[in-house]
Coordinates of N, CA and C in Angstrom, one line a residue:
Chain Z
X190 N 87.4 114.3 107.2 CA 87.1 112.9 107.0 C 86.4 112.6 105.7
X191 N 86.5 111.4 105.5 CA 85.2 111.0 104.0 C 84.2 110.1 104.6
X192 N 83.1 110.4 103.7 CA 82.3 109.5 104.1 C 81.5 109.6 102.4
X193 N 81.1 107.9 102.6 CA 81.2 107.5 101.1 C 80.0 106.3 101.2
X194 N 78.7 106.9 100.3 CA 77.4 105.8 100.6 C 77.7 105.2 99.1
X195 N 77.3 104.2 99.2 CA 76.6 103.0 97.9 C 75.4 102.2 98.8
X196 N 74.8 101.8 97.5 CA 73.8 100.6 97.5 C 74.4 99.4 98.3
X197 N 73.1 98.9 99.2 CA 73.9 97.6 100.0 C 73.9 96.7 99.2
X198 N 72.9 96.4 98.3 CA 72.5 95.4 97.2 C 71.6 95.7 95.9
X199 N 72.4 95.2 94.7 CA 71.2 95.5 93.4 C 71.4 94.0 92.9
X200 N 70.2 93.6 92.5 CA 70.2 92.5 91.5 C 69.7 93.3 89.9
X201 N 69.8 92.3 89.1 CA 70.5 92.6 88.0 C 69.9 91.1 86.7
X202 N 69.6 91.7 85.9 CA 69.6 90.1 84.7 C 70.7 89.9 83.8
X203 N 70.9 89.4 83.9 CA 72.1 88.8 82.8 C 71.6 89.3 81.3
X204 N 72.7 89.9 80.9 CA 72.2 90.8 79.5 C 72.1 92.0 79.5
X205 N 71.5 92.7 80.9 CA 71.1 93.5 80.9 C 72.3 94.8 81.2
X206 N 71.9 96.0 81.4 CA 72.9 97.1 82.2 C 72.6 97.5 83.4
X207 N 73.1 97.7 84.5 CA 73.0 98.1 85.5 C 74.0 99.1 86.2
X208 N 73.6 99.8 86.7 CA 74.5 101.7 86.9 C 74.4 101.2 88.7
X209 N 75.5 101.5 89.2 CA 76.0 101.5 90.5 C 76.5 102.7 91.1
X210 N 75.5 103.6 91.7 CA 76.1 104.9 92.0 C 76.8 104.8 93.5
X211 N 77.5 106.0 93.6 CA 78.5 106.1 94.3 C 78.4 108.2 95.0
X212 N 78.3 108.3 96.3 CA 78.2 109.5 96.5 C 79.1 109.5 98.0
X213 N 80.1 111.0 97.7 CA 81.1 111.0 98.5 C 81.0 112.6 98.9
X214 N 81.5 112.6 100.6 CA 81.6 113.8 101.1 C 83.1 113.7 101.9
X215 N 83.6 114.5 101.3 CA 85.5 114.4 101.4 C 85.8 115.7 101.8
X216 N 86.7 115.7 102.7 CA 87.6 116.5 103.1 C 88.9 117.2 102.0
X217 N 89.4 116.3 101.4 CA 90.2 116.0 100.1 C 90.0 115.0 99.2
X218 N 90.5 115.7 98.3 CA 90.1 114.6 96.9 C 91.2 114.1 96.1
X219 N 91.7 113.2 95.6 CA 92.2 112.9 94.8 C 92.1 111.5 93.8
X220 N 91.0 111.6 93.7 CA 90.3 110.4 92.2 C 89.8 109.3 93.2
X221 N 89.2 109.0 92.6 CA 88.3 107.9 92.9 C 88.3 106.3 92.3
X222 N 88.0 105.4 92.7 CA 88.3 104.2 92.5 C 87.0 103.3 92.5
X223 N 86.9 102.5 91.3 CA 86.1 100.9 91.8 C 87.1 99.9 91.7
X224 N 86.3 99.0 92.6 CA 87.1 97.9 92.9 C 86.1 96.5 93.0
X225 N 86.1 95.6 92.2 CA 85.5 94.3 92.2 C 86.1 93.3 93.3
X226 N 84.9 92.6 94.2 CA 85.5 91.9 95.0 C 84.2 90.4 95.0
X227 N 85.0 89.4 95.0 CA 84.1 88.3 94.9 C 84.3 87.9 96.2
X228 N 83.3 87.0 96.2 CA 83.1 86.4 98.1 C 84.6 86.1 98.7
X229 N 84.6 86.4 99.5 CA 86.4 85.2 99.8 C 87.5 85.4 98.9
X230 N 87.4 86.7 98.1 CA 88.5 87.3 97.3 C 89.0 88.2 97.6
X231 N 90.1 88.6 97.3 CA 90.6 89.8 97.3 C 90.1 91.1 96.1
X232 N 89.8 92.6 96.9 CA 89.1 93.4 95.5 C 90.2 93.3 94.5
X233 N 89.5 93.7 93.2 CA 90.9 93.9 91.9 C 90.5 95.0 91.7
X234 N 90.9 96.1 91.0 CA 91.0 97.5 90.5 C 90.0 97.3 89.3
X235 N 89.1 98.1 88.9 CA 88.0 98.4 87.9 C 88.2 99.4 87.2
X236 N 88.3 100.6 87.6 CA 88.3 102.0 86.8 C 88.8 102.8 88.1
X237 N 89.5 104.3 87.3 CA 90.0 105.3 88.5 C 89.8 106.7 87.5
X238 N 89.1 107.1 88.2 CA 88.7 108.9 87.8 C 89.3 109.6 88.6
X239 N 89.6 110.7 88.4 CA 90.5 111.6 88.8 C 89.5 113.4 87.8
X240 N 89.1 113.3 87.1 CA 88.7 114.3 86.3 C 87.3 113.9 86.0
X241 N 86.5 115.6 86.1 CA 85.3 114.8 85.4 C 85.0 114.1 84.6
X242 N 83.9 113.5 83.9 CA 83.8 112.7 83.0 C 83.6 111.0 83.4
X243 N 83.3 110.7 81.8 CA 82.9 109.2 81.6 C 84.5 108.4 81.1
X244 N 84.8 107.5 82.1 CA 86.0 106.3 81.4 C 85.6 104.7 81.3
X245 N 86.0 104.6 79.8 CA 85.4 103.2 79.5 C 86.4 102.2 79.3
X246 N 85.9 101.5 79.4 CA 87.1 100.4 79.9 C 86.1 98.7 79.2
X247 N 85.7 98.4 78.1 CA 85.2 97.5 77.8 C 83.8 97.5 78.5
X248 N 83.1 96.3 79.0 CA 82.5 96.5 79.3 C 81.4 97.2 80.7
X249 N 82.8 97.6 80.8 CA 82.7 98.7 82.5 C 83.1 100.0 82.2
X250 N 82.2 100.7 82.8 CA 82.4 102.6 82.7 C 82.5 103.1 83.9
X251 N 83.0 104.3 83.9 CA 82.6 105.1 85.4 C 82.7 106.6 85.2
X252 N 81.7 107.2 85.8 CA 81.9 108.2 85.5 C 81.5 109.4 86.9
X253 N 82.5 110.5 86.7 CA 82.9 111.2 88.2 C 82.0 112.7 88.1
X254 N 81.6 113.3 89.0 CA 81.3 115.0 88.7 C 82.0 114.7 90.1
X255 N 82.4 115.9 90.3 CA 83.4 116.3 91.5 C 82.5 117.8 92.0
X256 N 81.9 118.2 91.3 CA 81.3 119.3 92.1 C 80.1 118.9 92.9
X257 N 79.4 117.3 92.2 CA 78.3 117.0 92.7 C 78.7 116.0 94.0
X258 N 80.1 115.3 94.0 CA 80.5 114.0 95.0 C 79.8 113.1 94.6
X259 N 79.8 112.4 93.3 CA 79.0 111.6 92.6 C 79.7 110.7 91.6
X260 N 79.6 109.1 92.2 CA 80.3 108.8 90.8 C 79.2 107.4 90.5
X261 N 79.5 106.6 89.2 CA 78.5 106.1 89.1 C 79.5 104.5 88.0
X262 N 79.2 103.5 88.4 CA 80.0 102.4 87.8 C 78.8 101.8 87.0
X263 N 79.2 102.0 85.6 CA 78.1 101.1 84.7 C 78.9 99.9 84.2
X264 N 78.0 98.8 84.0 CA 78.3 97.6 83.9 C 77.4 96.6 82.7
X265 N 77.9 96.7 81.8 CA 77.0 96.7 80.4 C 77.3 95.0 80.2
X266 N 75.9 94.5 79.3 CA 76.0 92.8 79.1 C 76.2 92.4 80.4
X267 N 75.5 92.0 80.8 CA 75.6 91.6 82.3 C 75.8 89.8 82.2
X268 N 76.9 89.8 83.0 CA 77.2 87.8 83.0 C 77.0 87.6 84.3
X269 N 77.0 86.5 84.7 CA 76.4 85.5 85.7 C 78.2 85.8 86.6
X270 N 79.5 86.2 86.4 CA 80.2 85.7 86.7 C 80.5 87.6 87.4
X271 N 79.7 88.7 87.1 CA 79.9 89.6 87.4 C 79.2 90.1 89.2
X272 N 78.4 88.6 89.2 CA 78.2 88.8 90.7 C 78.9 88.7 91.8
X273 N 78.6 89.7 92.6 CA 80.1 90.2 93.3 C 79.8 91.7 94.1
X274 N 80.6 91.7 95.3 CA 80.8 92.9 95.9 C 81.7 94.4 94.5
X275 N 80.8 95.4 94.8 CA 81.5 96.7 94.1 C 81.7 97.6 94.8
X276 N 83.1 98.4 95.0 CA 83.5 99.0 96.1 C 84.1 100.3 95.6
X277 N 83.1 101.3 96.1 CA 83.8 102.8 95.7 C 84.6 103.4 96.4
X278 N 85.7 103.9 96.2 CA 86.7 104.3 97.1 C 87.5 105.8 96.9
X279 N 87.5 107.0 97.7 CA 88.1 107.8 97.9 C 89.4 107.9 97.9
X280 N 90.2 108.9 97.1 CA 91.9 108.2 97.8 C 91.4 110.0 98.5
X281 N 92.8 110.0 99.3 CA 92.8 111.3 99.9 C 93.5 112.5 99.4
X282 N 93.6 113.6 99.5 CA 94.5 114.6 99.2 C 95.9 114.3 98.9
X283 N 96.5 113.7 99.9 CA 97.9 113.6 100.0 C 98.2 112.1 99.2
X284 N 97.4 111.5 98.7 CA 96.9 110.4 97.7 C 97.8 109.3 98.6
X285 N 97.9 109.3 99.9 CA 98.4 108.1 101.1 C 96.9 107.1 101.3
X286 N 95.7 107.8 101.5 CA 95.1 105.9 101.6 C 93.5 106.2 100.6
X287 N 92.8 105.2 101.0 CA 91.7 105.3 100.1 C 90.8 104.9 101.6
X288 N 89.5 105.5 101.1 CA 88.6 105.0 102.5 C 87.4 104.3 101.4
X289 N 87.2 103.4 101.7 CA 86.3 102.6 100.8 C 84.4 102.9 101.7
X290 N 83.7 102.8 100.8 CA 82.3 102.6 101.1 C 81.7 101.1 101.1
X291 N 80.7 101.1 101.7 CA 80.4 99.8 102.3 C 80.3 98.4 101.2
X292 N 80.1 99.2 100.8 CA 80.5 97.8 98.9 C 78.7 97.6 98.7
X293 N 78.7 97.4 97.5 CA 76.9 96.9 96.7 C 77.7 95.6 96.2
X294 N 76.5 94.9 97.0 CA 76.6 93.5 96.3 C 75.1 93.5 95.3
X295 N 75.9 92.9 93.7 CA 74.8 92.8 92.9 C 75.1 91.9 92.8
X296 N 73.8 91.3 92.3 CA 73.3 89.5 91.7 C 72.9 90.0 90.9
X297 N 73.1 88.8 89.8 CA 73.4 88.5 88.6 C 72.2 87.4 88.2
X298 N 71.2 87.5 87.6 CA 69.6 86.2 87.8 C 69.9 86.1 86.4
X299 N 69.8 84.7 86.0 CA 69.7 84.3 84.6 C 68.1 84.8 84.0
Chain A
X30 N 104.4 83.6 90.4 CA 103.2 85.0 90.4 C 104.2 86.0 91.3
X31 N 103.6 87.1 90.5 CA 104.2 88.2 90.8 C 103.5 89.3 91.8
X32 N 102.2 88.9 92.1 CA 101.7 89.6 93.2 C 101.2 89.7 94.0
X33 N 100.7 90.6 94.8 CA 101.2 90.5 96.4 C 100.5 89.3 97.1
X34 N 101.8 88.8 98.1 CA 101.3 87.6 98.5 C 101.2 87.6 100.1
X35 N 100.5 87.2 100.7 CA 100.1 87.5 102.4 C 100.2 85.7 102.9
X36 N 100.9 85.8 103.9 CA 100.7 84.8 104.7 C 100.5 84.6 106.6
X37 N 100.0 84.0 107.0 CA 99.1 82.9 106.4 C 97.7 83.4 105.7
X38 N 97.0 82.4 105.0 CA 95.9 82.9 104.3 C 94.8 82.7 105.8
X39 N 94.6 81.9 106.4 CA 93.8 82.1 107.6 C 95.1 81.5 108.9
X40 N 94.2 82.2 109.9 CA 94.8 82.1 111.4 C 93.6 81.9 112.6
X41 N 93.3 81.1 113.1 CA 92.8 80.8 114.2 C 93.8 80.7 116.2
X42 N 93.5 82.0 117.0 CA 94.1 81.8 117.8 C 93.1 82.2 118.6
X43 N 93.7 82.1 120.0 CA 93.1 81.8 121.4 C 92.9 83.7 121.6
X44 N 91.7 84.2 122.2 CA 91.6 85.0 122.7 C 92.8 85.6 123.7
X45 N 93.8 86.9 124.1 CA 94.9 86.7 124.8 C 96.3 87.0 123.9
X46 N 96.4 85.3 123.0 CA 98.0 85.2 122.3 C 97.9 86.6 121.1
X47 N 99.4 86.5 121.1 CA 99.8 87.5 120.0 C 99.7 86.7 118.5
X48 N 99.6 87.6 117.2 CA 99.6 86.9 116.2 C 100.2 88.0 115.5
X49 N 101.0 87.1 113.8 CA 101.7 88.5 113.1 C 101.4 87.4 111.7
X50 N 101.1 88.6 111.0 CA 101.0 88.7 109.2 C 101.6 89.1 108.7
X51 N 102.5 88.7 107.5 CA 103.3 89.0 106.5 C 102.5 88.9 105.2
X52 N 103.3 90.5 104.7 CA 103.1 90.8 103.2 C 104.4 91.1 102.7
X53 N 104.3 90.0 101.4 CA 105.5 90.8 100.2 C 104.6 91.2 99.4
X54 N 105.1 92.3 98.8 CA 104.1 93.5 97.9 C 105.1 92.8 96.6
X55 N 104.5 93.7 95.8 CA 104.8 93.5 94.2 C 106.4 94.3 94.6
X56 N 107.2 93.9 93.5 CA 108.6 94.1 94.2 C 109.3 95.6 94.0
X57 N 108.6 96.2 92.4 CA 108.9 97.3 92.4 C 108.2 98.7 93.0
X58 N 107.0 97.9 94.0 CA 106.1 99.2 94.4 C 106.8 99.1 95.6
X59 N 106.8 100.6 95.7 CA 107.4 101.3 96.9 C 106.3 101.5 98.1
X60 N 105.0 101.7 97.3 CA 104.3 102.2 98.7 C 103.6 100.7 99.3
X61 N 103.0 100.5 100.1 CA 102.4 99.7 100.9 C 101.4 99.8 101.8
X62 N 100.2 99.2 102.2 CA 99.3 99.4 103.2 C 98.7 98.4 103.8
X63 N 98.1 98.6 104.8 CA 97.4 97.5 105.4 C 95.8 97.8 105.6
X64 N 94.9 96.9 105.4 CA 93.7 97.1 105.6 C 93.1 96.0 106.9
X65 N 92.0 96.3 107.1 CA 90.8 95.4 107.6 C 89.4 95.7 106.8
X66 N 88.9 94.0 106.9 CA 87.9 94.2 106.2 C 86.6 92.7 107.2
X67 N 85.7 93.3 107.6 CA 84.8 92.8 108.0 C 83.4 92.3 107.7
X68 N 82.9 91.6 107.4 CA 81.8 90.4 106.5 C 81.3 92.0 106.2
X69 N 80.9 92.4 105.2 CA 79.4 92.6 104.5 C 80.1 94.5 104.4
X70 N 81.3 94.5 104.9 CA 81.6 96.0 104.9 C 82.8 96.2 103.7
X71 N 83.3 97.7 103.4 CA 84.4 97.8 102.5 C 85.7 97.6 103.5
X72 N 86.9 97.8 102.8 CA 88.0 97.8 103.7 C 88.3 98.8 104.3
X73 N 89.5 98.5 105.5 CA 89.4 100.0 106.6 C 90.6 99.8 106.7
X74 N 90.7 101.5 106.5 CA 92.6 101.5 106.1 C 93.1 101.6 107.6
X75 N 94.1 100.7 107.4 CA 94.4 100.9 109.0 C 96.3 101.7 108.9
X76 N 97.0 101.2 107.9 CA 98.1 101.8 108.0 C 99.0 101.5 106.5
X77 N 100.3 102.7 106.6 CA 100.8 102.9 105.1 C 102.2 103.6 105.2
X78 N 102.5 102.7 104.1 CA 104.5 102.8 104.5 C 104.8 103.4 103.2
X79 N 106.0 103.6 103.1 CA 106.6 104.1 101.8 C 108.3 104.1 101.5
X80 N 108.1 103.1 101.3 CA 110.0 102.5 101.3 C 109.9 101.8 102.5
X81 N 110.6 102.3 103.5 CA 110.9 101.6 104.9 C 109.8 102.7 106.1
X82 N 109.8 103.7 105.4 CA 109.0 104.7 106.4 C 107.3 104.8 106.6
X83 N 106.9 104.5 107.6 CA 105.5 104.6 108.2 C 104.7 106.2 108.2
X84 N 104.5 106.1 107.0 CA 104.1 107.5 107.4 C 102.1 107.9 107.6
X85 N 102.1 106.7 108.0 CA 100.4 106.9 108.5 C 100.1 105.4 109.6
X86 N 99.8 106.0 110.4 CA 99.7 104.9 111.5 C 98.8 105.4 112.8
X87 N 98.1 106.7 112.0 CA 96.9 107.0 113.4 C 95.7 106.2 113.3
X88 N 95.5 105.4 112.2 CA 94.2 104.9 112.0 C 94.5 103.2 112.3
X89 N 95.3 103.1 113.2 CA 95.6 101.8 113.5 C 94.5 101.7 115.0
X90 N 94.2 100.8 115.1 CA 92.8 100.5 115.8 C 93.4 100.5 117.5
X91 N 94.1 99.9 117.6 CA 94.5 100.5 118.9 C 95.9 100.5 119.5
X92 N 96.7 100.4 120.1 CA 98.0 100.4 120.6 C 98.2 98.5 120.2
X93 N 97.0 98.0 120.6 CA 97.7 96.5 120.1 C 98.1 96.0 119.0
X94 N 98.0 96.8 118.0 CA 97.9 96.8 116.6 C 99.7 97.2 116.4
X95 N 100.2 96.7 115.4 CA 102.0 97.5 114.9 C 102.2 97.0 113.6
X96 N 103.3 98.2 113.0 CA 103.2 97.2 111.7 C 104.7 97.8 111.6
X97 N 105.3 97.3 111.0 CA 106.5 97.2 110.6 C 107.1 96.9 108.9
X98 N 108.1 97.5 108.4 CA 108.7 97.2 107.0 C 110.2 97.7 107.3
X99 N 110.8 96.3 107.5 CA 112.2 96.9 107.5 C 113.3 97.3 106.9
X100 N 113.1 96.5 105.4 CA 113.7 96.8 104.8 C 113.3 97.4 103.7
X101 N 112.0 97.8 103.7 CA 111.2 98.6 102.8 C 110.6 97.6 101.5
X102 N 110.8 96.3 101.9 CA 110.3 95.2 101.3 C 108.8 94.7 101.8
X103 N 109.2 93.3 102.2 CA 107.5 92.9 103.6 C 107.7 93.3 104.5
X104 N 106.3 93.2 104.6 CA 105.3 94.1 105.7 C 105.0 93.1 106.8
X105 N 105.2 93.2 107.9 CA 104.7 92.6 109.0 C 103.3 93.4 110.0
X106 N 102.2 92.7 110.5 CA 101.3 93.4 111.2 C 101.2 92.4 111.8
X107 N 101.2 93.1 113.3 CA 101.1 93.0 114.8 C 99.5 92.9 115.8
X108 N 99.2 92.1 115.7 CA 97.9 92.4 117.1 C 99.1 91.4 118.3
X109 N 98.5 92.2 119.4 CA 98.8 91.6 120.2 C 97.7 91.3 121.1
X110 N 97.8 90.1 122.2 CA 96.3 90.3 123.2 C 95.3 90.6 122.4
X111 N 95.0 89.5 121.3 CA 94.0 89.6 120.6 C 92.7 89.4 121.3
X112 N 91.6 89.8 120.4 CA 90.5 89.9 121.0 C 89.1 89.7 120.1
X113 N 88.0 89.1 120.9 CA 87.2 88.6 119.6 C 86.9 89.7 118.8
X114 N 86.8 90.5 118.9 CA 86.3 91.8 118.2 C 87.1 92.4 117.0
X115 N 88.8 91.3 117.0 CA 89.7 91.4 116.0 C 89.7 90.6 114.8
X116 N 88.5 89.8 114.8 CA 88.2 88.7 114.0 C 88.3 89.5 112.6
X117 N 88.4 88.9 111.7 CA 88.1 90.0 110.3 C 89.2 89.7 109.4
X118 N 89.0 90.0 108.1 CA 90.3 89.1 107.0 C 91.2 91.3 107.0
X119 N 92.2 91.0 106.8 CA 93.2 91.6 107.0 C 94.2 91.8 105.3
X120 N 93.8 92.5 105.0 CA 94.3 92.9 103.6 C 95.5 94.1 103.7
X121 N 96.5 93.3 102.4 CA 97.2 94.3 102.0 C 97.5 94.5 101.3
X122 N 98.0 95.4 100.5 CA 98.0 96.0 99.1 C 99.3 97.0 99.1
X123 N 99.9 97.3 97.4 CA 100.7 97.9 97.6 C 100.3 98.4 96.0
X124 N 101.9 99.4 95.7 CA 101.3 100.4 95.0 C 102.4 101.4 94.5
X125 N 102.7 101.8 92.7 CA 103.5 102.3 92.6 C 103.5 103.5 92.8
X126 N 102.5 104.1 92.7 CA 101.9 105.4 93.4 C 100.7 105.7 93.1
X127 N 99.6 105.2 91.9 CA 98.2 105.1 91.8 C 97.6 104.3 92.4
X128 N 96.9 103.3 91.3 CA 96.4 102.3 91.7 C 96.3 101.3 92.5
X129 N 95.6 100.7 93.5 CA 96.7 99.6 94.7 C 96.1 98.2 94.1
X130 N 97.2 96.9 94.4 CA 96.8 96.2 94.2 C 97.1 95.4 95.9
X131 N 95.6 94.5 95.3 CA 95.1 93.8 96.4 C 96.1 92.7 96.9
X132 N 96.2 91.7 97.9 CA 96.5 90.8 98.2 C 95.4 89.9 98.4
X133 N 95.6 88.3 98.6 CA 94.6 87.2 99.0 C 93.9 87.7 100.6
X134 N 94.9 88.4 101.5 CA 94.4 88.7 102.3 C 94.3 87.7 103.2
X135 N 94.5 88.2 105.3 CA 95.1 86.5 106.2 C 93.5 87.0 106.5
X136 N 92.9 85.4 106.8 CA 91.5 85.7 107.2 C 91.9 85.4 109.1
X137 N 91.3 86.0 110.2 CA 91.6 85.7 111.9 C 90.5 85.7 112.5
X138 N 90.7 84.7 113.0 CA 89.4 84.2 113.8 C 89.9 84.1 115.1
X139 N 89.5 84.5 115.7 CA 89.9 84.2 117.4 C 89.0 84.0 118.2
X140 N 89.3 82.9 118.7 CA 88.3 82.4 119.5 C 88.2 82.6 121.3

């Protein structure tokens, strides 16, 4: 099975950077996922690691170690419109589903 | 718009009645899934097709639960003898083989 913790909640200042870690204990692995989800929205896709390392993507990173079950979503220049559920997600071995972790909702304070 | 669209976006039914959700996925993804998702939690995969074929359907919540793709197009899901404890928005997503993309998702309230 997986089992997959985040933060329930981070606030955050506008401007600022804030790092959203992500820690997973898997049965199988096959890359990892964030996923942005605003209240009453549907998530949208953020970044997907598959290999160690840092991937940047403007002003969203993420970065994976696979020997530690560690991933970490940084989120640079912080805007008021980035507040919102962030959801780390497992896919599985056979890369058929993803099991998501409980989501970190960060706020965003002027 | 080109992606995935779920209907209805909410459903309110009586404790008892049967209810069903449709998803058309994005047209050239073959795979498909269905989630649930409950206030304050991540989503919970409940099942996952691939063309017309079901090939994960143990993590469907209970026998009242079915999901169907007939023609390896939309997705239909099944509660039947709903129940309050089925309340929860219902997501689906599809996928050309990486990344999945989300749907608006049917919100259910049963009263």
């Amino acid at each position: 099975g997986q089992n997959i913790d985040q933060p329930t909640e981070m606030t955050a200042t506008e401007g600022a950077i804030v790092q959203i870690n992500c820690t997973y204990q898997t049965s199988g692995f096959n890359g990892l996922f964030w996923y942005q989800q605003h209240a009453g929205e549907a998530p949208t896709f953020l970044s997907y690691n598959v290999l160690d390392g840092l991937e940047e993507k403007g002003r969203f990173s993420s970065f994976l170690s696979r020997s530690k079950g560690y991933s970490y979503l940084l989120l640079k220049e912080l805007q008021m419109k980035d507040s919102a559920s962030y959801l780390c997600a497992v896919r599985d071995q056979a890369g058929n589903m993803l099991t998501f972790g409980g989501g970190t909702r960060l706020m965003v304070k002027p | 718009d080109t992606g995935v669209s779920q209907n209805p976006r909410h459903k309110i039914t009586k404790r008892g009645q049967n209810v069903t959700f449709r998803c058309d996925p994005i047209s050239e993804h073959n795979r498909l899934y269905w989630y649930r998702q409950t206030l304050g939690q991540g989503p919970e995969f409940l099942t996952y097709f691939q063309n017309e074929a079901q090939l994960e359907k143990s993590r469907l919540l209970s026998d009242r639960f079915s999901a169907e793709r007939p023609k390896g197009s939309f997705s239909t899901l099944e509660i039947q003898r709903t129940e309050q404890g089925d309340s929860a928005m219902y997501l689906c997503a599809s996928s050309p083989r990486g990344e999945q993309f989300f749907g608006p998702g049917t919100r259910l309230t049963v009263l």
